[in-house]
């Protein structure tokens, strides 16, 4: 009986440990330093892409920090920015750390500082 309880406890701990290691996708390629906001310039593609944020199917912005880099998906958008399909953007944005974010949310809150450039898709 004791062996059974020890085995059951071990299996339970392993199962709980496996659950604790799962995490939400990490949508931001560059994170602000601990407790500090960062500002950066990003390019936003003219088209959005289907994506999955946690368990929800949605659409994501395609962003990159330099024109020669590949596009990456940005899951949570930029506060104050309204993407128009068919328009490419160059934005100045601010990332502010979020204290204790939900498991399915970003640990960084991104907001628009200014639209530096916008033009129809080439």
Tab-separated table of N, CA, C and O in Angstrom:
chain	number	residue	atom	x	y	z
A	1	UNK	N	0.829	-1.194	0.000
A	1	UNK	CA	0.000	0.000	0.000
A	1	UNK	C	0.873	1.256	0.000
A	1	UNK	O	0.569	2.209	-0.695
A	2	UNK	N	1.957	1.236	0.786
A	2	UNK	CA	2.848	2.385	0.847
A	2	UNK	C	3.502	2.637	-0.507
A	2	UNK	O	3.599	3.783	-0.952
A	3	UNK	N	3.918	1.558	-1.188
A	3	UNK	CA	4.516	1.715	-2.519
A	3	UNK	C	3.507	2.339	-3.483
A	3	UNK	O	3.856	3.174	-4.309
A	4	UNK	N	2.282	1.904	-3.389
A	4	UNK	CA	1.239	2.443	-4.258
A	4	UNK	C	1.070	3.946	-4.040
A	4	UNK	O	1.011	4.718	-4.989
A	5	UNK	N	1.021	4.391	-2.784
A	5	UNK	CA	0.858	5.812	-2.478
A	5	UNK	C	2.065	6.618	-2.934
A	5	UNK	O	1.928	7.723	-3.461
A	6	UNK	N	3.263	6.072	-2.747
A	6	UNK	CA	4.477	6.758	-3.196
A	6	UNK	C	4.464	6.881	-4.719
A	6	UNK	O	4.758	7.937	-5.278
A	7	UNK	N	4.105	5.816	-5.420
A	7	UNK	CA	4.037	5.837	-6.885
A	7	UNK	C	2.982	6.831	-7.361
A	7	UNK	O	3.212	7.607	-8.295
A	8	UNK	N	1.838	6.821	-6.735
A	8	UNK	CA	0.767	7.742	-7.092
A	8	UNK	C	1.201	9.187	-6.862
A	8	UNK	O	0.959	10.064	-7.697
A	9	UNK	N	1.870	9.450	-5.767
A	9	UNK	CA	2.371	10.803	-5.479
A	9	UNK	C	3.387	11.239	-6.514
A	9	UNK	O	3.371	12.381	-6.981
A	10	UNK	N	4.293	10.353	-6.885
A	10	UNK	CA	5.320	10.682	-7.872
A	10	UNK	C	4.692	11.002	-9.221
A	10	UNK	O	5.051	11.984	-9.881
A	11	UNK	N	3.720	10.187	-9.644
A	11	UNK	CA	3.044	10.428	-10.920
A	11	UNK	C	2.290	11.752	-10.874
A	11	UNK	O	2.312	12.528	-11.827
A	12	UNK	N	1.635	12.043	-9.761
A	12	UNK	CA	0.899	13.300	-9.617
A	12	UNK	C	1.834	14.501	-9.709
A	12	UNK	O	1.539	15.493	-10.374
A	13	UNK	N	2.979	14.430	-9.041
A	13	UNK	CA	3.942	15.531	-9.091
A	13	UNK	C	4.494	15.727	-10.494
A	13	UNK	O	4.675	16.861	-10.951
A	14	UNK	N	4.777	14.647	-11.200
A	14	UNK	CA	5.257	14.755	-12.575
A	14	UNK	C	4.200	15.397	-13.474
A	14	UNK	O	4.508	16.240	-14.309
A	15	UNK	N	2.955	15.000	-13.306
A	15	UNK	CA	1.875	15.569	-14.115
A	15	UNK	C	1.717	17.060	-13.835
A	15	UNK	O	1.560	17.864	-14.751
A	16	UNK	N	1.756	17.450	-12.563
A	16	UNK	CA	1.644	18.864	-12.213
A	16	UNK	C	2.832	19.659	-12.741
A	16	UNK	O	2.691	20.781	-13.204
A	17	UNK	N	4.002	19.086	-12.663
A	17	UNK	CA	5.194	19.763	-13.178
A	17	UNK	C	5.108	19.981	-14.671
A	17	UNK	O	5.502	21.022	-15.185
A	18	UNK	N	4.584	19.015	-15.408
A	18	UNK	CA	4.426	19.163	-16.856
A	18	UNK	C	3.444	20.273	-17.182
A	18	UNK	O	3.644	21.046	-18.115
A	19	UNK	N	2.370	20.387	-16.418
A	19	UNK	CA	1.390	21.448	-16.636
A	19	UNK	C	1.996	22.812	-16.359
A	19	UNK	O	1.724	23.782	-17.052
A	20	UNK	N	2.819	22.917	-15.367
A	20	UNK	CA	3.399	24.205	-14.984
A	20	UNK	C	4.383	24.718	-16.017
A	20	UNK	O	4.659	25.898	-16.088
A	21	UNK	N	4.912	23.836	-16.871
A	21	UNK	CA	5.906	24.262	-17.841
A	21	UNK	C	5.295	24.755	-19.139
A	21	UNK	O	5.998	25.295	-19.974
A	22	UNK	N	4.002	24.591	-19.348
A	22	UNK	CA	3.392	25.105	-20.565
A	22	UNK	C	3.199	26.597	-20.420
A	22	UNK	O	2.977	27.119	-19.344
A	23	UNK	N	3.321	27.301	-21.529
A	23	UNK	CA	3.176	28.750	-21.466
A	23	UNK	C	2.525	29.267	-22.735
A	23	UNK	O	2.483	28.594	-23.747
A	24	UNK	N	2.041	30.489	-22.665
A	24	UNK	CA	1.450	31.147	-23.816
A	24	UNK	C	2.555	31.540	-24.783
A	24	UNK	O	3.710	31.650	-24.401
A	25	UNK	N	2.211	31.764	-26.054
A	25	UNK	CA	3.232	32.185	-27.001
A	25	UNK	C	3.849	33.512	-26.588
A	25	UNK	O	3.206	34.340	-25.969
A	26	UNK	N	5.097	33.686	-26.941
A	26	UNK	CA	5.796	34.922	-26.612
A	26	UNK	C	5.829	35.789	-27.851
A	26	UNK	O	6.702	35.642	-28.697
A	27	UNK	N	4.856	36.704	-27.994
A	27	UNK	CA	4.718	37.435	-29.228
A	27	UNK	C	5.738	38.528	-29.478
A	27	UNK	O	5.901	38.945	-30.588
A	28	UNK	N	6.402	39.026	-28.464
A	28	UNK	CA	7.308	40.143	-28.678
A	28	UNK	C	8.755	39.670	-28.782
A	28	UNK	O	9.261	39.005	-27.913
A	29	UNK	N	9.434	40.019	-29.902
A	29	UNK	CA	10.802	39.585	-30.076
A	29	UNK	C	11.780	40.321	-29.173
A	29	UNK	O	12.823	39.795	-28.841
A	30	UNK	N	11.461	41.527	-28.763
A	30	UNK	CA	12.335	42.293	-27.877
A	30	UNK	C	11.525	42.724	-26.675
A	30	UNK	O	10.481	43.339	-26.826
A	31	UNK	N	11.978	42.373	-25.485
A	31	UNK	CA	11.250	42.744	-24.267
A	31	UNK	C	11.941	43.917	-23.590
A	31	UNK	O	13.151	44.008	-23.581
A	32	UNK	N	11.157	44.798	-22.978
A	32	UNK	CA	11.765	45.868	-22.208
A	32	UNK	C	12.542	45.305	-21.028
A	32	UNK	O	12.271	44.197	-20.570
A	33	UNK	N	13.481	46.101	-20.549
A	33	UNK	CA	14.207	45.707	-19.349
A	33	UNK	C	13.261	45.676	-18.164
A	33	UNK	O	12.185	46.257	-18.200
A	34	UNK	N	13.646	44.995	-17.141
A	34	UNK	CA	12.788	44.852	-15.969
A	34	UNK	C	12.422	46.228	-15.423
A	34	UNK	O	13.291	47.028	-15.098
A	35	UNK	N	11.122	46.502	-15.361
A	35	UNK	CA	10.642	47.746	-14.773
A	35	UNK	C	10.833	48.991	-15.616
A	35	UNK	O	10.531	50.076	-15.170
A	36	UNK	N	11.338	48.868	-16.851
A	36	UNK	CA	11.548	50.046	-17.692
A	36	UNK	C	10.801	49.903	-19.006
A	36	UNK	O	10.695	48.808	-19.543
A	37	UNK	N	10.355	51.009	-19.539
A	37	UNK	CA	9.739	51.020	-20.859
A	37	UNK	C	10.836	51.175	-21.908
A	37	UNK	O	11.897	51.724	-21.620
A	38	UNK	N	10.567	50.672	-23.111
A	38	UNK	CA	11.479	50.860	-24.234
A	38	UNK	C	10.702	51.449	-25.396
A	38	UNK	O	9.493	51.271	-25.500
A	39	UNK	N	11.404	52.168	-26.233
A	39	UNK	CA	10.821	52.702	-27.456
A	39	UNK	C	11.598	52.134	-28.627
A	39	UNK	O	12.814	51.962	-28.540
A	40	UNK	N	10.875	51.839	-29.710
A	40	UNK	CA	11.531	51.344	-30.908
A	40	UNK	C	10.694	51.670	-32.136
A	40	UNK	O	9.512	52.009	-32.026
A	41	UNK	N	11.336	51.550	-33.291
A	41	UNK	CA	10.663	51.743	-34.568
A	41	UNK	C	10.373	50.373	-35.160
A	41	UNK	O	11.232	49.493	-35.140
A	42	UNK	N	9.155	50.190	-35.651
A	42	UNK	CA	8.778	48.928	-36.284
A	42	UNK	C	8.113	49.203	-37.628
A	42	UNK	O	7.493	50.251	-37.822
A	43	UNK	N	8.276	48.256	-38.532
A	43	UNK	CA	7.588	48.269	-39.814
A	43	UNK	C	6.413	47.318	-39.693
A	43	UNK	O	6.545	46.226	-39.149
A	44	UNK	N	5.258	47.724	-40.214
A	44	UNK	CA	4.049	46.905	-40.162
A	44	UNK	C	3.614	46.623	-41.596
A	44	UNK	O	3.471	47.544	-42.403
A	45	UNK	N	3.429	45.338	-41.913
A	45	UNK	CA	3.031	44.928	-43.258
A	45	UNK	C	1.616	45.391	-43.573
A	45	UNK	O	0.803	45.655	-42.680
A	46	UNK	N	1.316	45.445	-44.851
A	46	UNK	CA	0.002	45.889	-45.311
A	46	UNK	C	-1.100	44.881	-44.996
A	46	UNK	O	-2.264	45.251	-44.890
A	47	UNK	N	-0.724	43.616	-44.844
A	47	UNK	CA	-1.718	42.574	-44.608
A	47	UNK	C	-1.522	41.921	-43.246
A	47	UNK	O	-0.393	41.771	-42.785
A	48	UNK	N	-2.621	41.521	-42.619
A	48	UNK	CA	-2.567	40.755	-41.374
A	48	UNK	C	-2.554	39.274	-41.727
A	48	UNK	O	-2.876	38.894	-42.857
A	49	UNK	N	-2.188	38.427	-40.760
A	49	UNK	CA	-2.141	36.985	-40.967
A	49	UNK	C	-2.979	36.285	-39.900
A	49	UNK	O	-3.016	36.735	-38.758
A	50	UNK	N	-3.631	35.174	-40.254
A	50	UNK	CA	-4.339	34.403	-39.229
A	50	UNK	C	-3.322	33.842	-38.231
A	50	UNK	O	-2.210	33.477	-38.608
A	51	UNK	N	-3.693	33.817	-36.966
A	51	UNK	CA	-2.797	33.296	-35.937
A	51	UNK	C	-3.632	32.803	-34.753
A	51	UNK	O	-4.833	32.999	-34.709
A	52	UNK	N	-2.953	32.183	-33.814
A	52	UNK	CA	-3.600	31.701	-32.599
A	52	UNK	C	-2.921	32.358	-31.413
A	52	UNK	O	-1.711	32.226	-31.241
A	53	UNK	N	-3.682	33.093	-30.623
A	53	UNK	CA	-3.176	33.728	-29.404
A	53	UNK	C	-3.760	32.953	-28.232
A	53	UNK	O	-4.928	33.098	-27.917
A	54	UNK	N	-2.945	32.106	-27.616
A	54	UNK	CA	-3.470	31.207	-26.585
A	54	UNK	C	-4.334	30.164	-27.259
A	54	UNK	O	-3.865	29.442	-28.122
A	55	UNK	N	-5.608	30.120	-26.943
A	55	UNK	CA	-6.521	29.181	-27.588
A	55	UNK	C	-7.416	29.867	-28.604
A	55	UNK	O	-8.167	29.211	-29.318
A	56	UNK	N	-7.370	31.182	-28.685
A	56	UNK	CA	-8.249	31.942	-29.572
A	56	UNK	C	-7.629	32.116	-30.958
A	56	UNK	O	-6.475	32.473	-31.089
A	57	UNK	N	-8.416	31.865	-31.995
A	57	UNK	CA	-7.986	32.145	-33.366
A	57	UNK	C	-8.281	33.614	-33.631
A	57	UNK	O	-9.347	34.107	-33.304
A	58	UNK	N	-7.322	34.313	-34.220
A	58	UNK	CA	-7.471	35.741	-34.459
A	58	UNK	C	-6.614	36.123	-35.656
A	58	UNK	O	-6.160	35.258	-36.404
A	59	UNK	N	-6.406	37.391	-35.870
A	59	UNK	CA	-5.460	37.857	-36.880
A	59	UNK	C	-4.371	38.658	-36.184
A	59	UNK	O	-4.621	39.308	-35.170
A	60	UNK	N	-3.170	38.576	-36.733
A	60	UNK	CA	-2.014	39.252	-36.141
A	60	UNK	C	-1.381	40.202	-37.144
A	60	UNK	O	-1.384	39.939	-38.347
A	61	UNK	N	-0.815	41.279	-36.615
A	61	UNK	CA	-0.004	42.151	-37.450
A	61	UNK	C	1.288	41.442	-37.795
A	61	UNK	O	1.805	40.643	-37.014
A	62	UNK	N	1.838	41.740	-38.967
A	62	UNK	CA	3.170	41.276	-39.331
A	62	UNK	C	4.113	42.452	-39.110
A	62	UNK	O	3.877	43.536	-39.666
A	63	UNK	N	5.133	42.270	-38.295
A	63	UNK	CA	6.044	43.374	-37.961
A	63	UNK	C	7.494	42.937	-38.111
A	63	UNK	O	7.812	41.749	-38.097
A	64	UNK	N	8.363	43.929	-38.241
A	64	UNK	CA	9.813	43.724	-38.228
A	64	UNK	C	10.461	45.036	-37.844
A	64	UNK	O	9.863	46.103	-37.980
A	65	UNK	N	11.680	44.945	-37.331
A	65	UNK	CA	12.382	46.144	-36.874
A	65	UNK	C	13.301	46.730	-37.936
A	65	UNK	O	13.759	47.857	-37.783
A	66	UNK	N	13.583	45.979	-38.999
A	66	UNK	CA	14.403	46.471	-40.105
A	66	UNK	C	13.827	45.910	-41.401
A	66	UNK	O	13.275	44.808	-41.419
A	67	UNK	N	13.963	46.652	-42.483
A	67	UNK	CA	13.362	46.234	-43.747
A	67	UNK	C	13.959	44.945	-44.307
A	67	UNK	O	13.317	44.265	-45.090
A	68	UNK	N	15.186	44.601	-43.884
A	68	UNK	CA	15.814	43.389	-44.398
A	68	UNK	C	15.541	42.160	-43.516
A	68	UNK	O	16.055	41.082	-43.793
A	69	UNK	N	14.742	42.304	-42.481
A	69	UNK	CA	14.406	41.189	-41.599
A	69	UNK	C	13.117	40.514	-42.067
A	69	UNK	O	12.281	41.143	-42.717
A	70	UNK	N	12.936	39.233	-41.703
A	70	UNK	CA	11.669	38.570	-42.029
A	70	UNK	C	10.541	39.106	-41.140
A	70	UNK	O	10.793	39.614	-40.046
A	71	UNK	N	9.315	38.962	-41.606
A	71	UNK	CA	8.153	39.377	-40.815
A	71	UNK	C	7.946	38.405	-39.660
A	71	UNK	O	8.132	37.205	-39.798
A	72	UNK	N	7.549	38.944	-38.504
A	72	UNK	CA	7.140	38.132	-37.364
A	72	UNK	C	5.724	38.557	-36.986
A	72	UNK	O	5.292	39.665	-37.304
A	73	UNK	N	5.009	37.676	-36.300
A	73	UNK	CA	3.633	37.985	-35.918
A	73	UNK	C	3.600	38.751	-34.601
A	73	UNK	O	4.291	38.397	-33.651
A	74	UNK	N	2.797	39.798	-34.561
A	74	UNK	CA	2.593	40.587	-33.332
A	74	UNK	C	1.144	40.341	-32.918
A	74	UNK	O	0.211	40.769	-33.592
A	75	UNK	N	0.962	39.656	-31.791
A	75	UNK	CA	-0.337	39.123	-31.396
A	75	UNK	C	-1.317	40.133	-30.808
A	75	UNK	O	-2.508	39.954	-30.920
A	76	UNK	N	-0.835	41.144	-30.117
A	76	UNK	CA	-1.748	41.968	-29.328
A	76	UNK	C	-1.909	43.398	-29.828
A	76	UNK	O	-2.535	44.209	-29.177
A	77	UNK	N	-1.355	43.734	-30.972
A	77	UNK	CA	-1.523	45.064	-31.535
A	77	UNK	C	-0.818	46.151	-30.733
A	77	UNK	O	-0.058	45.876	-29.800
A	78	UNK	N	-1.063	47.396	-31.141
A	78	UNK	CA	-0.485	48.564	-30.473
A	78	UNK	C	-1.638	49.481	-30.065
A	78	UNK	O	-2.429	49.887	-30.920
A	79	UNK	N	-1.726	49.793	-28.798
A	79	UNK	CA	-2.782	50.688	-28.329
A	79	UNK	C	-2.681	52.012	-29.079
A	79	UNK	O	-1.599	52.584	-29.210
A	80	UNK	N	-3.796	52.502	-29.590
A	80	UNK	CA	-3.823	53.766	-30.306
A	80	UNK	C	-3.553	53.639	-31.798
A	80	UNK	O	-3.582	54.626	-32.521
A	81	UNK	N	-3.306	52.428	-32.283
A	81	UNK	CA	-3.020	52.217	-33.703
A	81	UNK	C	-4.138	51.408	-34.331
A	81	UNK	O	-4.519	50.352	-33.822
A	82	UNK	N	-4.671	51.898	-35.452
A	82	UNK	CA	-5.707	51.188	-36.203
A	82	UNK	C	-5.132	50.828	-37.567
A	82	UNK	O	-4.909	51.695	-38.400
A	83	UNK	N	-4.870	49.547	-37.776
A	83	UNK	CA	-4.300	49.063	-39.039
A	83	UNK	C	-5.339	49.133	-40.146
A	83	UNK	O	-6.484	48.716	-39.955
A	84	UNK	N	-4.936	49.663	-41.300
A	84	UNK	CA	-5.800	49.698	-42.477
A	84	UNK	C	-5.254	48.699	-43.493
A	84	UNK	O	-4.078	48.808	-43.881
A	85	UNK	N	-6.047	47.724	-43.935
A	85	UNK	CA	-5.559	46.755	-44.919
A	85	UNK	C	-5.047	47.450	-46.180
A	85	UNK	O	-5.622	48.439	-46.636
A	86	UNK	N	-3.937	46.949	-46.712
A	86	UNK	CA	-3.359	47.505	-47.930
A	86	UNK	C	-2.402	48.662	-47.699
A	86	UNK	O	-1.855	49.220	-48.645
A	87	UNK	N	-2.179	49.041	-46.437
A	87	UNK	CA	-1.289	50.160	-46.114
A	87	UNK	C	-0.112	49.648	-45.294
A	87	UNK	O	-0.307	48.936	-44.305
A	88	UNK	N	1.107	49.999	-45.722
A	88	UNK	CA	2.314	49.667	-44.960
A	88	UNK	C	2.639	50.837	-44.048
A	88	UNK	O	2.435	51.997	-44.413
A	89	UNK	N	3.176	50.530	-42.866
A	89	UNK	CA	3.456	51.562	-41.871
A	89	UNK	C	4.877	51.452	-41.337
A	89	UNK	O	5.450	50.366	-41.288
A	90	UNK	N	5.390	52.588	-40.893
A	90	UNK	CA	6.584	52.636	-40.049
A	90	UNK	C	6.140	53.397	-38.805
A	90	UNK	O	5.690	54.536	-38.885
A	91	UNK	N	6.235	52.736	-37.636
A	91	UNK	CA	5.702	53.276	-36.386
A	91	UNK	C	6.795	53.444	-35.346
A	91	UNK	O	7.748	52.674	-35.305
A	92	UNK	N	6.611	54.404	-34.474
A	92	UNK	CA	7.407	54.521	-33.247
A	92	UNK	C	6.485	54.027	-32.145
A	92	UNK	O	5.369	54.535	-31.971
A	93	UNK	N	6.925	52.991	-31.396
A	93	UNK	CA	6.089	52.379	-30.365
A	93	UNK	C	6.828	52.312	-29.033
A	93	UNK	O	8.057	52.385	-28.987
A	94	UNK	N	6.048	52.173	-27.975
A	94	UNK	CA	6.600	52.049	-26.618
A	94	UNK	C	6.106	50.743	-26.007
A	94	UNK	O	4.917	50.442	-26.046
A	95	UNK	N	7.037	49.989	-25.423
A	95	UNK	CA	6.708	48.763	-24.709
A	95	UNK	C	6.901	48.977	-23.217
A	95	UNK	O	7.981	49.361	-22.782
A	96	UNK	N	5.848	48.741	-22.455
A	96	UNK	CA	5.886	48.911	-21.000
A	96	UNK	C	5.623	47.560	-20.336
A	96	UNK	O	4.640	46.894	-20.671
A	97	UNK	N	6.491	47.131	-19.416
A	97	UNK	CA	6.273	45.848	-18.742
A	97	UNK	C	4.936	45.818	-18.003
A	97	UNK	O	4.510	46.825	-17.434
A	98	UNK	N	4.289	44.670	-18.026
A	98	UNK	CA	3.026	44.454	-17.314
A	98	UNK	C	3.327	43.594	-16.095
A	98	UNK	O	3.849	42.494	-16.227
A	99	UNK	N	3.002	44.096	-14.932
A	99	UNK	CA	3.209	43.323	-13.701
A	99	UNK	C	2.151	42.227	-13.623
A	99	UNK	O	0.957	42.494	-13.777
A	100	UNK	N	2.571	41.001	-13.419
A	100	UNK	CA	1.678	39.857	-13.244
A	100	UNK	C	0.621	39.719	-14.340
A	100	UNK	O	-0.576	39.727	-14.057
A	101	UNK	N	1.041	39.589	-15.609
A	101	UNK	CA	0.045	39.447	-16.683
A	101	UNK	C	-0.636	38.082	-16.615
A	101	UNK	O	-0.059	37.125	-16.089
A	102	UNK	N	-1.853	37.965	-17.135
A	102	UNK	CA	-2.498	36.654	-17.219
A	102	UNK	C	-1.645	35.713	-18.073
A	102	UNK	O	-0.868	36.167	-18.919
A	103	UNK	N	-1.811	34.425	-17.892
A	103	UNK	CA	-0.997	33.434	-18.604
A	103	UNK	C	-1.153	33.536	-20.113
A	103	UNK	O	-0.226	33.244	-20.853
A	104	UNK	N	-2.321	33.957	-20.604
A	104	UNK	CA	-2.543	34.029	-22.038
A	104	UNK	C	-2.390	35.441	-22.597
A	104	UNK	O	-2.819	35.732	-23.704
A	105	UNK	N	-1.761	36.339	-21.848
A	105	UNK	CA	-1.569	37.717	-22.298
A	105	UNK	C	-0.082	38.043	-22.382
A	105	UNK	O	0.762	37.327	-21.862
A	106	UNK	N	0.205	39.137	-23.027
A	106	UNK	CA	1.582	39.578	-23.183
A	106	UNK	C	2.117	40.146	-21.877
A	106	UNK	O	1.383	40.737	-21.092
A	107	UNK	N	3.412	39.991	-21.664
A	107	UNK	CA	4.056	40.583	-20.487
A	107	UNK	C	4.504	42.010	-20.771
A	107	UNK	O	5.080	42.664	-19.918
A	108	UNK	N	4.217	42.482	-22.003
A	108	UNK	CA	4.569	43.845	-22.400
A	108	UNK	C	3.338	44.495	-23.031
A	108	UNK	O	2.677	43.898	-23.877
A	109	UNK	N	3.019	45.703	-22.602
A	109	UNK	CA	1.919	46.478	-23.183
A	109	UNK	C	2.529	47.415	-24.223
A	109	UNK	O	3.375	48.248	-23.895
A	110	UNK	N	2.122	47.258	-25.484
A	110	UNK	CA	2.667	48.071	-26.570
A	110	UNK	C	1.685	49.172	-26.939
A	110	UNK	O	0.487	48.922	-27.070
A	111	UNK	N	2.198	50.393	-27.122
A	111	UNK	CA	1.352	51.514	-27.511
A	111	UNK	C	2.041	52.347	-28.589
A	111	UNK	O	3.270	52.404	-28.668
A	112	UNK	N	1.233	52.982	-29.398
A	112	UNK	CA	1.716	53.828	-30.478
A	112	UNK	C	2.189	55.166	-29.924
A	112	UNK	O	1.497	55.803	-29.134
A	113	UNK	N	3.383	55.578	-30.321
A	113	UNK	CA	3.868	56.924	-30.017
A	113	UNK	C	3.544	57.827	-31.201
A	113	UNK	O	2.986	58.907	-31.041
A	114	UNK	N	3.914	57.334	-32.420
A	114	UNK	CA	3.675	58.154	-33.603
A	114	UNK	C	3.764	57.293	-34.860
A	114	UNK	O	4.510	56.319	-34.911
A	115	UNK	N	2.972	57.667	-35.881
A	115	UNK	CA	3.087	57.051	-37.196
A	115	UNK	C	4.140	57.855	-37.952
A	115	UNK	O	3.937	59.040	-38.232
A	116	UNK	N	5.269	57.233	-38.251
A	116	UNK	CA	6.367	57.919	-38.928
A	116	UNK	C	6.156	57.959	-40.433
A	116	UNK	O	6.579	58.917	-41.102
A	117	UNK	N	5.512	56.915	-40.972
A	117	UNK	CA	5.299	56.841	-42.412
A	117	UNK	C	4.175	55.856	-42.678
A	117	UNK	O	4.005	54.884	-41.938
A	118	UNK	N	3.403	56.125	-43.727
A	118	UNK	CA	2.394	55.181	-44.180
A	118	UNK	C	2.231	55.360	-45.669
A	118	UNK	O	2.289	56.486	-46.186
A	119	UNK	N	2.112	54.217	-46.368
A	119	UNK	CA	1.971	54.261	-47.827
A	119	UNK	C	1.239	53.030	-48.314
A	119	UNK	O	1.289	51.982	-47.657
A	120	UNK	N	0.572	53.142	-49.465
A	120	UNK	CA	-0.104	51.955	-50.015
A	120	UNK	C	0.916	50.856	-50.299
A	120	UNK	O	2.086	51.132	-50.605
A	121	UNK	N	0.454	49.616	-50.199
A	121	UNK	CA	1.319	48.449	-50.457
A	121	UNK	C	1.931	48.551	-51.840
A	121	UNK	O	1.257	48.934	-52.805
A	122	UNK	N	3.224	48.228	-51.919
A	122	UNK	CA	3.935	48.282	-53.210
A	122	UNK	C	3.534	47.153	-54.098
A	122	UNK	O	3.284	46.076	-53.760
